[in-house]
Amino acid sequence: MKLRATILLILIPLLVYTQQTKEPAFHIWDKGYCNFTSFGYLIGSGQDEKTFVPSLQMEHNYRFNKNFAFGLYTGADCLDITVATIGPHLKIFFPHSNNKTSLFIGSAIGGSLVLKDKKIEHVEITDTGGGRFANIEIGISIRDKSKIGFFVASGYRHQQISYTLKDSRVNSINKAITYNRFVLKFGIRI
């Protein structure tokens, strides 16, 4: 009796182990909503006084398959004045065979809204308007088996801002400032 009980106790874990279902293959991508939230810097000289400009961006995407996502690009950049950017966003992924990393290329175009009027000493500015922006980036997304991943990206940002000056000789003068910057950012992917 003791021998049978011992054999049964040894066989129970083996039987239970063989009955376990295997987890489905892990994918770095899931069809549906995905969010990329990043903090980074716009680096370079331009027509402003700042070399390193902080930037906070969110990309709200719908991922159609493992290679393609489309959505809305929003954010804020602290140039000479703070601007809020908004526009359509396209991201193309190149998943690695290990299913934990994915290279990507992203691009966005759109408009920006100025959150505060520009000020220049001894000049009266009557209106500060937004402008166009264009962004292109390349990066890598790293994720383990959880839903949250991390990414690093670099790229190029073109930003325009317009404003209207009041002059004593002429009624108004429209001016534009152009910012061309290298982008370096890191963030989380949900």
mmCIF file of C-alpha atoms in Angstrom:
data_model
loop_
_atom_site.group_PDB
_atom_site.id
_atom_site.type_symbol
_atom_site.label_atom_id
_atom_site.label_comp_id
_atom_site.label_asym_id
_atom_site.label_seq_id
_atom_site.Cartn_x
_atom_site.Cartn_y
_atom_site.Cartn_z
ATOM 1 C CA MET A 1 0.000 0.000 0.000
ATOM 2 C CA LYS A 2 2.824 2.397 0.844
ATOM 3 C CA LEU A 3 4.489 1.662 -2.492
ATOM 4 C CA ARG A 4 1.290 2.422 -4.437
ATOM 5 C CA ALA A 5 0.736 5.667 -2.487
ATOM 6 C CA THR A 6 4.342 6.735 -3.119
ATOM 7 C CA ILE A 7 4.083 6.013 -6.853
ATOM 8 C CA LEU A 8 0.768 7.907 -7.012
ATOM 9 C CA LEU A 9 2.282 10.911 -5.210
ATOM 10 C CA ILE A 10 5.188 10.910 -7.670
ATOM 11 C CA LEU A 11 2.913 10.602 -10.712
ATOM 12 C CA ILE A 12 0.405 13.329 -9.698
ATOM 13 C CA PRO A 13 2.813 16.247 -10.350
ATOM 14 C CA LEU A 14 3.823 14.689 -13.669
ATOM 15 C CA LEU A 15 0.197 14.280 -14.725
ATOM 16 C CA VAL A 16 -0.682 17.832 -13.672
ATOM 17 C CA TYR A 17 2.372 19.268 -15.438
ATOM 18 C CA THR A 18 1.535 17.515 -18.710
ATOM 19 C CA GLN A 19 -2.058 18.805 -18.544
ATOM 20 C CA GLN A 20 -1.039 22.469 -18.312
ATOM 21 C CA THR A 21 -1.940 24.542 -21.326
ATOM 22 C CA LYS A 22 0.849 26.384 -22.998
ATOM 23 C CA GLU A 23 0.608 30.155 -23.268
ATOM 24 C CA PRO A 24 -0.007 31.472 -26.755
ATOM 25 C CA ALA A 25 2.965 32.983 -28.536
ATOM 26 C CA PHE A 26 3.791 36.447 -27.204
ATOM 27 C CA HIS A 27 3.422 39.373 -29.608
ATOM 28 C CA ILE A 28 4.896 42.828 -29.133
ATOM 29 C CA TRP A 29 1.882 44.228 -30.963
ATOM 30 C CA ASP A 30 -1.834 44.035 -30.397
ATOM 31 C CA LYS A 31 -4.507 45.223 -32.779
ATOM 32 C CA GLY A 32 -6.285 48.253 -31.367
ATOM 33 C CA TYR A 33 -5.428 51.404 -29.449
ATOM 34 C CA CYS A 34 -1.802 52.084 -28.558
ATOM 35 C CA ASN A 35 -0.344 55.161 -26.914
ATOM 36 C CA PHE A 36 3.200 56.497 -27.085
ATOM 37 C CA THR A 37 3.938 59.146 -24.426
ATOM 38 C CA SER A 38 7.376 60.730 -24.567
ATOM 39 C CA PHE A 39 9.560 63.386 -23.037
ATOM 40 C CA GLY A 40 12.525 64.687 -24.947
ATOM 41 C CA TYR A 41 14.467 67.625 -26.233
ATOM 42 C CA LEU A 42 14.508 69.615 -29.436
ATOM 43 C CA ILE A 43 18.206 70.251 -29.937
ATOM 44 C CA GLY A 44 19.888 72.807 -32.165
ATOM 45 C CA SER A 45 20.161 76.464 -32.899
ATOM 46 C CA GLY A 46 17.499 78.377 -34.679
ATOM 47 C CA GLN A 47 15.994 81.822 -34.714
ATOM 48 C CA ASP A 48 15.457 81.615 -30.966
ATOM 49 C CA GLU A 49 17.758 81.867 -27.963
ATOM 50 C CA LYS A 50 17.411 78.317 -26.634
ATOM 51 C CA THR A 51 19.583 75.378 -27.701
ATOM 52 C CA PHE A 52 17.841 72.615 -25.717
ATOM 53 C CA VAL A 53 14.057 72.886 -25.713
ATOM 54 C CA PRO A 54 11.915 70.469 -23.646
ATOM 55 C CA SER A 55 9.146 68.658 -25.478
ATOM 56 C CA LEU A 56 6.262 66.502 -24.221
ATOM 57 C CA GLN A 57 4.377 64.469 -26.840
ATOM 58 C CA MET A 58 1.545 61.931 -26.956
ATOM 59 C CA GLU A 59 0.670 59.779 -29.928
ATOM 60 C CA HIS A 60 -2.816 58.252 -29.848
ATOM 61 C CA ASN A 61 -2.756 55.514 -32.482
ATOM 62 C CA TYR A 62 -4.939 52.704 -33.725
ATOM 63 C CA ARG A 63 -2.763 49.763 -34.689
ATOM 64 C CA PHE A 64 -4.274 47.965 -37.679
ATOM 65 C CA ASN A 65 -1.745 45.120 -37.862
ATOM 66 C CA LYS A 66 1.816 44.384 -36.781
ATOM 67 C CA ASN A 67 3.307 46.929 -39.218
ATOM 68 C CA PHE A 68 0.933 49.892 -39.432
ATOM 69 C CA ALA A 69 -0.605 52.402 -36.978
ATOM 70 C CA PHE A 70 -2.392 55.685 -37.644
ATOM 71 C CA GLY A 71 -3.611 58.286 -35.189
ATOM 72 C CA LEU A 72 -3.386 61.729 -33.626
ATOM 73 C CA TYR A 73 -0.172 63.491 -32.566
ATOM 74 C CA THR A 74 -0.492 66.005 -29.703
ATOM 75 C CA GLY A 75 2.001 67.744 -27.479
ATOM 76 C CA ALA A 76 3.666 70.848 -26.140
ATOM 77 C CA ASP A 77 7.050 72.394 -26.958
ATOM 78 C CA CYS A 78 8.670 75.175 -24.931
ATOM 79 C CA LEU A 79 10.328 77.243 -27.656
ATOM 80 C CA ASP A 80 10.620 81.031 -27.169
ATOM 81 C CA ILE A 81 6.924 80.646 -26.518
ATOM 82 C CA THR A 82 5.035 77.488 -25.611
ATOM 83 C CA VAL A 83 3.172 75.890 -28.502
ATOM 84 C CA ALA A 84 0.691 73.016 -28.569
ATOM 85 C CA THR A 85 1.003 70.758 -31.611
ATOM 86 C CA ILE A 86 -1.763 68.643 -33.111
ATOM 87 C CA GLY A 87 -1.961 66.653 -36.310
ATOM 88 C CA PRO A 88 -2.319 63.241 -37.953
ATOM 89 C CA HIS A 89 0.382 60.682 -37.246
ATOM 90 C CA LEU A 90 1.564 57.581 -39.140
ATOM 91 C CA LYS A 91 3.842 54.938 -37.644
ATOM 92 C CA ILE A 92 5.333 51.948 -39.480
ATOM 93 C CA PHE A 93 6.769 49.091 -37.394
ATOM 94 C CA PHE A 94 9.374 46.464 -38.229
ATOM 95 C CA PRO A 95 9.003 43.795 -35.493
ATOM 96 C CA HIS A 96 12.017 41.626 -34.666
ATOM 97 C CA SER A 97 11.648 37.842 -34.683
ATOM 98 C CA ASN A 98 12.176 37.678 -30.896
ATOM 99 C CA ASN A 99 8.801 39.468 -30.479
ATOM 100 C CA LYS A 100 10.201 41.789 -27.799
ATOM 101 C CA THR A 101 11.652 44.616 -29.893
ATOM 102 C CA SER A 102 10.407 46.556 -32.851
ATOM 103 C CA LEU A 103 12.036 49.233 -34.964
ATOM 104 C CA PHE A 104 9.708 51.981 -36.148
ATOM 105 C CA ILE A 105 9.520 55.017 -38.386
ATOM 106 C CA GLY A 106 7.011 57.718 -37.529
ATOM 107 C CA SER A 107 5.927 60.915 -39.188
ATOM 108 C CA ALA A 108 3.458 63.656 -38.349
ATOM 109 C CA ILE A 109 2.342 66.896 -39.957
ATOM 110 C CA GLY A 110 -0.086 69.432 -38.656
ATOM 111 C CA GLY A 111 -0.574 72.744 -36.986
ATOM 112 C CA SER A 112 0.377 74.384 -33.744
ATOM 113 C CA LEU A 113 -1.407 76.736 -31.407
ATOM 114 C CA VAL A 114 0.464 79.351 -29.412
ATOM 115 C CA LEU A 115 -0.383 79.195 -25.714
ATOM 116 C CA LYS A 116 1.042 82.634 -24.867
ATOM 117 C CA ASP A 117 1.744 85.721 -26.996
ATOM 118 C CA LYS A 118 5.331 86.349 -28.004
ATOM 119 C CA LYS A 119 7.052 89.364 -26.435
ATOM 120 C CA ILE A 120 9.924 91.335 -27.905
ATOM 121 C CA GLU A 121 11.427 94.326 -26.129
ATOM 122 C CA HIS A 122 10.438 97.750 -27.533
ATOM 123 C CA VAL A 123 8.093 96.159 -30.091
ATOM 124 C CA GLU A 124 4.335 95.880 -29.845
ATOM 125 C CA ILE A 125 3.059 92.492 -30.994
ATOM 126 C CA THR A 126 -0.651 92.554 -31.686
ATOM 127 C CA ASP A 127 -1.169 88.863 -32.475
ATOM 128 C CA THR A 128 0.780 85.633 -32.150
ATOM 129 C CA GLY A 129 -0.457 82.833 -34.327
ATOM 130 C CA GLY A 130 0.462 79.234 -34.687
ATOM 131 C CA GLY A 131 1.961 77.649 -37.723
ATOM 132 C CA ARG A 132 2.770 74.400 -39.411
ATOM 133 C CA PHE A 133 4.948 71.623 -38.084
ATOM 134 C CA ALA A 134 6.443 68.467 -39.544
ATOM 135 C CA ASN A 135 8.099 65.667 -37.625
ATOM 136 C CA ILE A 136 9.896 62.491 -38.710
ATOM 137 C CA GLU A 137 11.544 60.003 -36.381
ATOM 138 C CA ILE A 138 13.106 56.570 -36.172
ATOM 139 C CA GLY A 139 13.305 54.513 -33.013
ATOM 140 C CA ILE A 140 13.123 51.220 -31.194
ATOM 141 C CA SER A 141 10.370 49.922 -28.923
ATOM 142 C CA ILE A 142 11.221 47.332 -26.259
ATOM 143 C CA ARG A 143 8.570 45.382 -24.381
ATOM 144 C CA ASP A 144 8.436 42.341 -22.142
ATOM 145 C CA LYS A 145 5.292 40.278 -21.536
ATOM 146 C CA SER A 146 3.440 43.165 -19.909
ATOM 147 C CA LYS A 147 1.332 45.690 -21.793
ATOM 148 C CA ILE A 148 3.781 48.518 -21.062
ATOM 149 C CA GLY A 149 6.938 48.989 -23.099
ATOM 150 C CA PHE A 150 9.665 51.562 -23.459
ATOM 151 C CA PHE A 151 10.998 53.320 -26.522
ATOM 152 C CA VAL A 152 13.780 55.634 -27.647
ATOM 153 C CA ALA A 153 13.570 57.716 -30.817
ATOM 154 C CA SER A 154 15.434 60.435 -32.666
ATOM 155 C CA GLY A 155 14.487 62.520 -35.647
ATOM 156 C CA TYR A 156 13.874 65.966 -37.106
ATOM 157 C CA ARG A 157 11.273 68.651 -36.288
ATOM 158 C CA HIS A 158 10.317 71.663 -38.393
ATOM 159 C CA GLN A 159 8.142 74.248 -36.634
ATOM 160 C CA GLN A 160 6.807 77.640 -37.792
ATOM 161 C CA ILE A 161 5.236 80.384 -35.694
ATOM 162 C CA SER A 162 3.740 83.592 -37.064
ATOM 163 C CA TYR A 163 3.141 86.902 -35.347
ATOM 164 C CA THR A 164 1.976 90.404 -36.265
ATOM 165 C CA LEU A 165 3.949 93.524 -35.307
ATOM 166 C CA LYS A 166 2.475 96.984 -35.011
ATOM 167 C CA ASP A 167 4.691 99.626 -36.555
ATOM 168 C CA SER A 168 4.307 103.405 -36.382
ATOM 169 C CA ARG A 169 5.021 103.770 -40.134
ATOM 170 C CA VAL A 170 3.053 100.773 -41.374
ATOM 171 C CA ASN A 171 -0.176 99.457 -39.911
ATOM 172 C CA SER A 172 1.015 95.898 -39.326
ATOM 173 C CA ILE A 173 3.819 93.592 -40.382
ATOM 174 C CA ASN A 174 3.449 89.823 -40.501
ATOM 175 C CA LYS A 175 6.567 87.871 -39.487
ATOM 176 C CA ALA A 176 7.343 84.186 -39.130
ATOM 177 C CA ILE A 177 9.917 82.291 -37.109
ATOM 178 C CA THR A 178 11.137 78.891 -38.263
ATOM 179 C CA TYR A 179 12.622 76.305 -35.902
ATOM 180 C CA ASN A 180 14.524 73.337 -37.353
ATOM 181 C CA ARG A 181 15.601 70.960 -34.615
ATOM 182 C CA PHE A 182 17.042 67.511 -33.983
ATOM 183 C CA VAL A 183 14.684 65.498 -31.744
ATOM 184 C CA LEU A 184 15.815 63.062 -29.048
ATOM 185 C CA LYS A 185 13.111 61.495 -26.889
ATOM 186 C CA PHE A 186 12.294 58.533 -24.702
ATOM 187 C CA GLY A 187 9.036 57.317 -23.274
ATOM 188 C CA ILE A 188 6.545 54.589 -22.531
ATOM 189 C CA ARG A 189 4.246 52.650 -24.827
ATOM 190 C CA ILE A 190 0.867 51.407 -23.654
#
